[in-house]
PDB file of N, CA, C and O in Angstrom:
ATOM      1  N   MET V   1     122.597 -70.139 172.967  1.00 48.00           N
ATOM      2  CA  MET V   1     122.008 -70.237 174.285  1.00 48.00           C
ATOM      3  C   MET V   1     120.496 -70.543 174.147  1.00 48.00           C
ATOM      4  O   MET V   1     119.952 -71.186 174.972  1.00 48.00           O
ATOM      5  N   ARG V   2     119.859 -70.071 173.119  1.00 48.00           N
ATOM      6  CA  ARG V   2     118.442 -70.304 172.932  1.00 48.00           C
ATOM      7  C   ARG V   2     118.127 -71.794 172.898  1.00 48.00           C
ATOM      8  O   ARG V   2     117.175 -72.247 173.534  1.00 48.00           O
ATOM      9  N   ASP V   3     118.966 -72.570 172.229  1.00 47.00           N
ATOM     10  CA  ASP V   3     118.756 -74.008 172.156  1.00 47.00           C
ATOM     11  C   ASP V   3     118.792 -74.624 173.546  1.00 47.00           C
ATOM     12  O   ASP V   3     118.047 -75.515 173.859  1.00 47.00           O
ATOM     13  N   THR V   4     119.685 -74.123 174.372  1.00 46.00           N
ATOM     14  CA  THR V   4     119.814 -74.679 175.735  1.00 46.00           C
ATOM     15  C   THR V   4     118.529 -74.412 176.533  1.00 46.00           C
ATOM     16  O   THR V   4     118.007 -75.283 177.187  1.00 46.00           O
ATOM     17  N   ILE V   5     118.017 -73.209 176.399  1.00 45.00           N
ATOM     18  CA  ILE V   5     116.838 -72.851 177.167  1.00 45.00           C
ATOM     19  C   ILE V   5     115.618 -73.592 176.654  1.00 45.00           C
ATOM     20  O   ILE V   5     114.841 -74.129 177.418  1.00 45.00           O
ATOM     21  N   LEU V   6     115.475 -73.682 175.340  1.00 43.00           N
ATOM     22  CA  LEU V   6     114.346 -74.418 174.796  1.00 43.00           C
ATOM     23  C   LEU V   6     114.411 -75.881 175.193  1.00 43.00           C
ATOM     24  O   LEU V   6     113.382 -76.512 175.404  1.00 43.00           O
ATOM     25  N   ALA V   7     115.590 -76.390 175.307  1.00 42.00           N
ATOM     26  CA  ALA V   7     115.775 -77.775 175.692  1.00 42.00           C
ATOM     27  C   ALA V   7     115.308 -78.017 177.135  1.00 42.00           C
ATOM     28  O   ALA V   7     114.957 -79.132 177.481  1.00 42.00           O
ATOM     29  N   VAL V   8     115.308 -76.984 177.938  1.00 45.00           N
ATOM     30  CA  VAL V   8     114.865 -77.149 179.331  1.00 45.00           C
ATOM     31  C   VAL V   8     113.440 -77.682 179.388  1.00 45.00           C
ATOM     32  O   VAL V   8     113.145 -78.561 180.159  1.00 45.00           O
ATOM     33  N   GLY V   9     112.595 -77.197 178.513  1.00 45.00           N
ATOM     34  CA  GLY V   9     111.235 -77.689 178.483  1.00 45.00           C
ATOM     35  C   GLY V   9     111.132 -79.159 178.044  1.00 45.00           C
ATOM     36  O   GLY V   9     110.103 -79.824 178.223  1.00 45.00           O
ATOM     37  N   HIS V  10     112.181 -79.650 177.475  1.00 40.00           N
ATOM     38  CA  HIS V  10     112.238 -81.013 177.011  1.00 40.00           C
ATOM     39  C   HIS V  10     113.053 -81.894 177.927  1.00 40.00           C
ATOM     40  O   HIS V  10     113.624 -82.887 177.523  1.00 40.00           O
ATOM     41  N   ARG V  11     113.224 -81.480 179.156  1.00 40.00           N
ATOM     42  CA  ARG V  11     113.917 -82.248 180.192  1.00 40.00           C
ATOM     43  C   ARG V  11     115.412 -82.429 179.883  1.00 40.00           C
ATOM     44  O   ARG V  11     115.952 -83.510 180.034  1.00 40.00           O
ATOM     45  N   SER V  12     116.044 -81.388 179.422  1.00 41.00           N
ATOM     46  CA  SER V  12     117.478 -81.470 179.181  1.00 41.00           C
ATOM     47  C   SER V  12     118.181 -81.461 180.523  1.00 41.00           C
ATOM     48  O   SER V  12     117.597 -81.228 181.569  1.00 41.00           O
ATOM     49  N   PRO V  13     119.484 -81.650 180.524  1.00 36.00           N
ATOM     50  CA  PRO V  13     120.222 -81.613 181.806  1.00 36.00           C
ATOM     51  C   PRO V  13     120.212 -80.243 182.462  1.00 36.00           C
ATOM     52  O   PRO V  13     120.695 -80.097 183.551  1.00 36.00           O
ATOM     53  N   SER V  14     119.636 -79.247 181.802  1.00 48.00           N
ATOM     54  CA  SER V  14     119.600 -77.893 182.359  1.00 48.00           C
ATOM     55  C   SER V  14     118.590 -77.741 183.501  1.00 48.00           C
ATOM     56  O   SER V  14     118.572 -76.746 184.190  1.00 48.00           O
ATOM     57  N   VAL V  15     117.723 -78.729 183.628  1.00 49.00           N
ATOM     58  CA  VAL V  15     116.723 -78.661 184.686  1.00 49.00           C
ATOM     59  C   VAL V  15     116.512 -80.038 185.264  1.00 49.00           C
ATOM     60  O   VAL V  15     116.498 -81.042 184.548  1.00 49.00           O
ATOM     61  N   ALA V  16     116.363 -80.079 186.594  1.00 48.00           N
ATOM     62  CA  ALA V  16     116.136 -81.367 187.224  1.00 48.00           C
ATOM     63  C   ALA V  16     114.702 -81.809 187.118  1.00 48.00           C
ATOM     64  O   ALA V  16     113.792 -80.993 187.249  1.00 48.00           O
ATOM     65  N   PRO V  17     114.445 -83.046 186.833  1.00 49.00           N
ATOM     66  CA  PRO V  17     113.055 -83.522 186.684  1.00 49.00           C
ATOM     67  C   PRO V  17     112.303 -83.456 188.000  1.00 49.00           C
ATOM     68  O   PRO V  17     112.875 -83.700 189.083  1.00 49.00           O
ATOM     69  N   ASP V  18     111.040 -83.116 187.930  1.00 50.00           N
ATOM     70  CA  ASP V  18     110.178 -83.109 189.124  1.00 50.00           C
ATOM     71  C   ASP V  18     108.793 -83.491 188.606  1.00 50.00           C
ATOM     72  O   ASP V  18     108.051 -82.663 188.089  1.00 50.00           O
ATOM     73  N   PRO V  19     108.450 -84.772 188.683  1.00 51.00           N
ATOM     74  CA  PRO V  19     107.217 -85.308 188.052  1.00 51.00           C
ATOM     75  C   PRO V  19     105.945 -84.635 188.543  1.00 51.00           C
ATOM     76  O   PRO V  19     104.984 -84.566 187.788  1.00 51.00           O
ATOM     77  N   GLY V  20     105.892 -84.125 189.743  1.00 53.00           N
ATOM     78  CA  GLY V  20     104.684 -83.524 190.258  1.00 53.00           C
ATOM     79  C   GLY V  20     104.534 -82.032 190.026  1.00 53.00           C
ATOM     80  O   GLY V  20     103.610 -81.425 190.457  1.00 53.00           O
ATOM     81  N   ARG V  21     105.471 -81.437 189.289  1.00 57.00           N
ATOM     82  CA  ARG V  21     105.481 -80.000 189.115  1.00 57.00           C
ATOM     83  C   ARG V  21     105.313 -79.628 187.663  1.00 57.00           C
ATOM     84  O   ARG V  21     105.963 -80.205 186.804  1.00 57.00           O
ATOM     85  N   ARG V  22     104.506 -78.632 187.389  1.00 70.00           N
ATOM     86  CA  ARG V  22     104.334 -78.120 186.034  1.00 70.00           C
ATOM     87  C   ARG V  22     105.393 -77.094 185.704  1.00 70.00           C
ATOM     88  O   ARG V  22     105.629 -76.176 186.493  1.00 70.00           O
ATOM     89  N   ASP V  23     106.083 -77.273 184.607  1.00 75.00           N
ATOM     90  CA  ASP V  23     107.130 -76.346 184.205  1.00 75.00           C
ATOM     91  C   ASP V  23     106.545 -75.045 183.671  1.00 75.00           C
ATOM     92  O   ASP V  23     105.492 -75.024 183.028  1.00 75.00           O
ATOM     93  N   PRO V  24     107.302 -73.937 183.877  1.00 78.00           N
ATOM     94  CA  PRO V  24     106.886 -72.680 183.230  1.00 78.00           C
ATOM     95  C   PRO V  24     106.970 -72.797 181.731  1.00 78.00           C
ATOM     96  O   PRO V  24     107.585 -73.716 181.183  1.00 78.00           O
ATOM     97  N   ASP V  25     106.341 -71.894 181.022  1.00 85.00           N
ATOM     98  CA  ASP V  25     106.393 -71.837 179.567  1.00 85.00           C
ATOM     99  C   ASP V  25     107.735 -71.238 179.176  1.00 85.00           C
ATOM    100  O   ASP V  25     107.938 -70.043 179.180  1.00 85.00           O
ATOM    101  N   TRP V  26     108.694 -72.123 178.820  1.00 83.00           N
ATOM    102  CA  TRP V  26     110.067 -71.651 178.581  1.00 83.00           C
ATOM    103  C   TRP V  26     110.180 -70.742 177.380  1.00 83.00           C
ATOM    104  O   TRP V  26     110.928 -69.777 177.400  1.00 83.00           O
ATOM    105  N   GLU V  27     109.468 -71.031 176.300  1.00 86.00           N
ATOM    106  CA  GLU V  27     109.545 -70.157 175.119  1.00 86.00           C
ATOM    107  C   GLU V  27     109.003 -68.769 175.438  1.00 86.00           C
ATOM    108  O   GLU V  27     109.571 -67.764 175.032  1.00 86.00           O
ATOM    109  N   ARG V  28     107.929 -68.755 176.178  1.00 89.00           N
ATOM    110  CA  ARG V  28     107.341 -67.437 176.576  1.00 89.00           C
ATOM    111  C   ARG V  28     108.315 -66.692 177.496  1.00 89.00           C
ATOM    112  O   ARG V  28     108.434 -65.482 177.467  1.00 89.00           O
ATOM    113  N   ALA V  29     108.997 -67.421 178.384  1.00 89.00           N
ATOM    114  CA  ALA V  29     109.980 -66.811 179.280  1.00 89.00           C
ATOM    115  C   ALA V  29     111.085 -66.125 178.498  1.00 89.00           C
ATOM    116  O   ALA V  29     111.623 -65.114 178.979  1.00 89.00           O
ATOM    117  N   LEU V  30     111.444 -66.635 177.354  1.00 86.00           N
ATOM    118  CA  LEU V  30     112.483 -65.998 176.534  1.00 86.00           C
ATOM    119  C   LEU V  30     112.001 -64.702 175.909  1.00 86.00           C
ATOM    120  O   LEU V  30     112.751 -63.759 175.778  1.00 86.00           O
ATOM    121  N   VAL V  31     110.732 -64.701 175.507  1.00 90.00           N
ATOM    122  CA  VAL V  31     110.203 -63.513 174.845  1.00 90.00           C
ATOM    123  C   VAL V  31     109.759 -62.456 175.860  1.00 90.00           C
ATOM    124  O   VAL V  31     110.014 -61.265 175.681  1.00 90.00           O
ATOM    125  N   ASN V  32     109.141 -62.904 176.938  1.00 93.00           N
ATOM    126  CA  ASN V  32     108.634 -61.957 177.944  1.00 93.00           C
ATOM    127  C   ASN V  32     108.774 -62.588 179.331  1.00 93.00           C
ATOM    128  O   ASN V  32     107.824 -63.125 179.896  1.00 93.00           O
ATOM    129  N   PRO V  33     109.986 -62.532 179.878  1.00 94.00           N
ATOM    130  CA  PRO V  33     110.234 -63.182 181.180  1.00 94.00           C
ATOM    131  C   PRO V  33     109.296 -62.719 182.278  1.00 94.00           C
ATOM    132  O   PRO V  33     108.904 -63.533 183.099  1.00 94.00           O
ATOM    133  N   ALA V  34     108.900 -61.471 182.292  1.00 93.00           N
ATOM    134  CA  ALA V  34     108.040 -60.951 183.332  1.00 93.00           C
ATOM    135  C   ALA V  34     106.669 -61.576 183.304  1.00 93.00           C
ATOM    136  O   ALA V  34     105.967 -61.627 184.309  1.00 93.00           O
ATOM    137  N   ALA V  35     106.237 -62.090 182.138  1.00 92.00           N
ATOM    138  CA  ALA V  35     104.947 -62.757 182.024  1.00 92.00           C
ATOM    139  C   ALA V  35     104.954 -64.149 182.621  1.00 92.00           C
ATOM    140  O   ALA V  35     103.904 -64.688 182.980  1.00 92.00           O
ATOM    141  N   VAL V  36     106.144 -64.732 182.763  1.00 92.00           N
ATOM    142  CA  VAL V  36     106.250 -66.124 183.257  1.00 92.00           C
ATOM    143  C   VAL V  36     106.706 -66.071 184.707  1.00 92.00           C
ATOM    144  O   VAL V  36     106.197 -66.837 185.541  1.00 92.00           O
ATOM    145  N   PHE V  37     107.654 -65.211 185.002  1.00 94.00           N
ATOM    146  CA  PHE V  37     108.151 -65.098 186.356  1.00 94.00           C
ATOM    147  C   PHE V  37     107.747 -63.697 186.877  1.00 94.00           C
ATOM    148  O   PHE V  37     108.113 -62.691 186.281  1.00 94.00           O
ATOM    149  N   GLY V  38     107.045 -63.623 187.936  1.00 92.00           N
ATOM    150  CA  GLY V  38     106.523 -62.339 188.419  1.00 92.00           C
ATOM    151  C   GLY V  38     107.588 -61.344 188.838  1.00 92.00           C
ATOM    152  O   GLY V  38     107.372 -60.139 188.749  1.00 92.00           O
ATOM    153  N   THR V  39     108.734 -61.841 189.264  1.00 95.00           N
ATOM    154  CA  THR V  39     109.801 -60.972 189.693  1.00 95.00           C
ATOM    155  C   THR V  39     111.138 -61.559 189.250  1.00 95.00           C
ATOM    156  O   THR V  39     111.262 -62.757 188.921  1.00 95.00           O
ATOM    157  N   ILE V  40     112.153 -60.714 189.270  1.00 95.00           N
ATOM    158  CA  ILE V  40     113.498 -61.182 188.953  1.00 95.00           C
ATOM    159  C   ILE V  40     113.930 -62.212 190.024  1.00 95.00           C
ATOM    160  O   ILE V  40     114.563 -63.230 189.714  1.00 95.00           O
ATOM    161  N   GLN V  41     113.548 -61.970 191.246  1.00 96.00           N
ATOM    162  CA  GLN V  41     113.878 -62.893 192.329  1.00 96.00           C
ATOM    163  C   GLN V  41     113.282 -64.286 192.064  1.00 96.00           C
ATOM    164  O   GLN V  41     113.897 -65.306 192.405  1.00 96.00           O
ATOM    165  N   ALA V  42     112.120 -64.350 191.437  1.00 95.00           N
ATOM    166  CA  ALA V  42     111.512 -65.648 191.114  1.00 95.00           C
ATOM    167  C   ALA V  42     112.382 -66.438 190.178  1.00 95.00           C
ATOM    168  O   ALA V  42     112.462 -67.678 190.298  1.00 95.00           O
ATOM    169  N   VAL V  43     113.033 -65.765 189.227  1.00 95.00           N
ATOM    170  CA  VAL V  43     113.985 -66.469 188.321  1.00 95.00           C
ATOM    171  C   VAL V  43     115.146 -66.984 189.148  1.00 95.00           C
ATOM    172  O   VAL V  43     115.552 -68.147 189.045  1.00 95.00           O
ATOM    173  N   LEU V  44     115.715 -66.110 189.999  1.00 96.00           N
ATOM    174  CA  LEU V  44     116.883 -66.515 190.774  1.00 96.00           C
ATOM    175  C   LEU V  44     116.563 -67.619 191.741  1.00 96.00           C
ATOM    176  O   LEU V  44     117.397 -68.486 191.980  1.00 96.00           O
ATOM    177  N   ASP V  45     115.345 -67.644 192.295  1.00 95.00           N
ATOM    178  CA  ASP V  45     114.984 -68.668 193.269  1.00 95.00           C
ATOM    179  C   ASP V  45     114.466 -69.966 192.657  1.00 95.00           C
ATOM    180  O   ASP V  45     114.241 -70.925 193.387  1.00 95.00           O
ATOM    181  N   HIS V  46     114.267 -70.000 191.337  1.00 93.00           N
ATOM    182  CA  HIS V  46     113.711 -71.210 190.728  1.00 93.00           C
ATOM    183  C   HIS V  46     114.691 -72.365 190.995  1.00 93.00           C
ATOM    184  O   HIS V  46     115.856 -72.353 190.626  1.00 93.00           O
ATOM    185  N   PRO V  47     114.209 -73.405 191.672  1.00 90.00           N
ATOM    186  CA  PRO V  47     115.104 -74.486 192.121  1.00 90.00           C
ATOM    187  C   PRO V  47     115.640 -75.392 191.004  1.00 90.00           C
ATOM    188  O   PRO V  47     116.618 -76.088 191.233  1.00 90.00           O
ATOM    189  N   ARG V  48     115.069 -75.337 189.833  1.00 87.00           N
ATOM    190  CA  ARG V  48     115.446 -76.332 188.826  1.00 87.00           C
ATOM    191  C   ARG V  48     116.192 -75.730 187.637  1.00 87.00           C
ATOM    192  O   ARG V  48     116.668 -76.449 186.771  1.00 87.00           O
ATOM    193  N   LEU V  49     116.307 -74.405 187.596  1.00 89.00           N
ATOM    194  CA  LEU V  49     117.050 -73.769 186.487  1.00 89.00           C
ATOM    195  C   LEU V  49     118.511 -73.695 186.790  1.00 89.00           C
ATOM    196  O   LEU V  49     118.914 -73.305 187.869  1.00 89.00           O
ATOM    197  N   MET V  50     119.314 -74.047 185.805  1.00 89.00           N
ATOM    198  CA  MET V  50     120.763 -73.945 185.986  1.00 89.00           C
ATOM    199  C   MET V  50     121.168 -72.482 185.837  1.00 89.00           C
ATOM    200  O   MET V  50     120.430 -71.682 185.235  1.00 89.00           O
ATOM    201  N   ARG V  51     122.313 -72.155 186.315  1.00 94.00           N
ATOM    202  CA  ARG V  51     122.806 -70.782 186.346  1.00 94.00           C
ATOM    203  C   ARG V  51     122.801 -70.124 184.948  1.00 94.00           C
ATOM    204  O   ARG V  51     122.374 -68.979 184.774  1.00 94.00           O
ATOM    205  N   GLY V  52     123.260 -70.820 183.939  1.00 93.00           N
ATOM    206  CA  GLY V  52     123.302 -70.255 182.579  1.00 93.00           C
ATOM    207  C   GLY V  52     121.930 -69.929 182.051  1.00 93.00           C
ATOM    208  O   GLY V  52     121.733 -68.919 181.335  1.00 93.00           O
ATOM    209  N   VAL V  53     120.934 -70.758 182.368  1.00 90.00           N
ATOM    210  CA  VAL V  53     119.574 -70.483 181.897  1.00 90.00           C
ATOM    211  C   VAL V  53     119.017 -69.271 182.610  1.00 90.00           C
ATOM    212  O   VAL V  53     118.382 -68.399 182.009  1.00 90.00           O
ATOM    213  N   LYS V  54     119.306 -69.184 183.920  1.00 94.00           N
ATOM    214  CA  LYS V  54     118.844 -67.990 184.696  1.00 94.00           C
ATOM    215  C   LYS V  54     119.440 -66.731 184.093  1.00 94.00           C
ATOM    216  O   LYS V  54     118.780 -65.713 183.913  1.00 94.00           O
ATOM    217  N   ARG V  55     120.721 -66.811 183.779  1.00 95.00           N
ATOM    218  CA  ARG V  55     121.423 -65.618 183.180  1.00 95.00           C
ATOM    219  C   ARG V  55     120.780 -65.199 181.895  1.00 95.00           C
ATOM    220  O   ARG V  55     120.551 -64.008 181.650  1.00 95.00           O
ATOM    221  N   GLU V  56     120.449 -66.170 181.048  1.00 94.00           N
ATOM    222  CA  GLU V  56     119.852 -65.825 179.746  1.00 94.00           C
ATOM    223  C   GLU V  56     118.454 -65.209 179.924  1.00 94.00           C
ATOM    224  O   GLU V  56     118.112 -64.216 179.265  1.00 94.00           O
ATOM    225  N   ILE V  57     117.656 -65.748 180.825  1.00 95.00           N
ATOM    226  CA  ILE V  57     116.328 -65.192 181.109  1.00 95.00           C
ATOM    227  C   ILE V  57     116.480 -63.782 181.623  1.00 95.00           C
ATOM    228  O   ILE V  57     115.779 -62.856 181.183  1.00 95.00           O
ATOM    229  N   LEU V  58     117.393 -63.591 182.573  1.00 96.00           N
ATOM    230  CA  LEU V  58     117.600 -62.236 183.151  1.00 96.00           C
ATOM    231  C   LEU V  58     118.149 -61.251 182.108  1.00 96.00           C
ATOM    232  O   LEU V  58     117.768 -60.083 182.098  1.00 96.00           O
ATOM    233  N   ARG V  59     119.025 -61.733 181.221  1.00 95.00           N
ATOM    234  CA  ARG V  59     119.534 -60.883 180.180  1.00 95.00           C
ATOM    235  C   ARG V  59     118.398 -60.404 179.249  1.00 95.00           C
ATOM    236  O   ARG V  59     118.301 -59.254 178.890  1.00 95.00           O
ATOM    237  N   ARG V  60     117.511 -61.285 178.962  1.00 94.00           N
ATOM    238  CA  ARG V  60     116.372 -60.914 178.082  1.00 94.00           C
ATOM    239  C   ARG V  60     115.392 -60.043 178.840  1.00 94.00           C
ATOM    240  O   ARG V  60     114.673 -59.272 178.228  1.00 94.00           O
ATOM    241  N   TRP V  61     115.314 -60.182 180.136  1.00 92.00           N
ATOM    242  CA  TRP V  61     114.420 -59.323 180.953  1.00 92.00           C
ATOM    243  C   TRP V  61     114.869 -57.873 180.849  1.00 92.00           C
ATOM    244  O   TRP V  61     114.096 -56.957 180.765  1.00 92.00           O
ATOM    245  N   ALA V  62     116.206 -57.681 180.839  1.00 88.00           N
ATOM    246  CA  ALA V  62     116.788 -56.337 180.746  1.00 88.00           C
ATOM    247  C   ALA V  62     116.407 -55.702 179.436  1.00 88.00           C
ATOM    248  O   ALA V  62     116.171 -54.545 179.289  1.00 88.00           O
TER     249      ALA V  62
END
């Protein structure tokens, strides 16, 4: 799963491209999700993360 999440920062199919938007620091989100997303709801509401990536970030948050 780590490869999938790291690939998000490299515009994998796990995230939809948005040229005008700066992506969160995906590697940091894996180590310390609270430092990247202020709340659990922010992870859930992120419009470009696929469900599996959200699950992994939330799993690591726990």
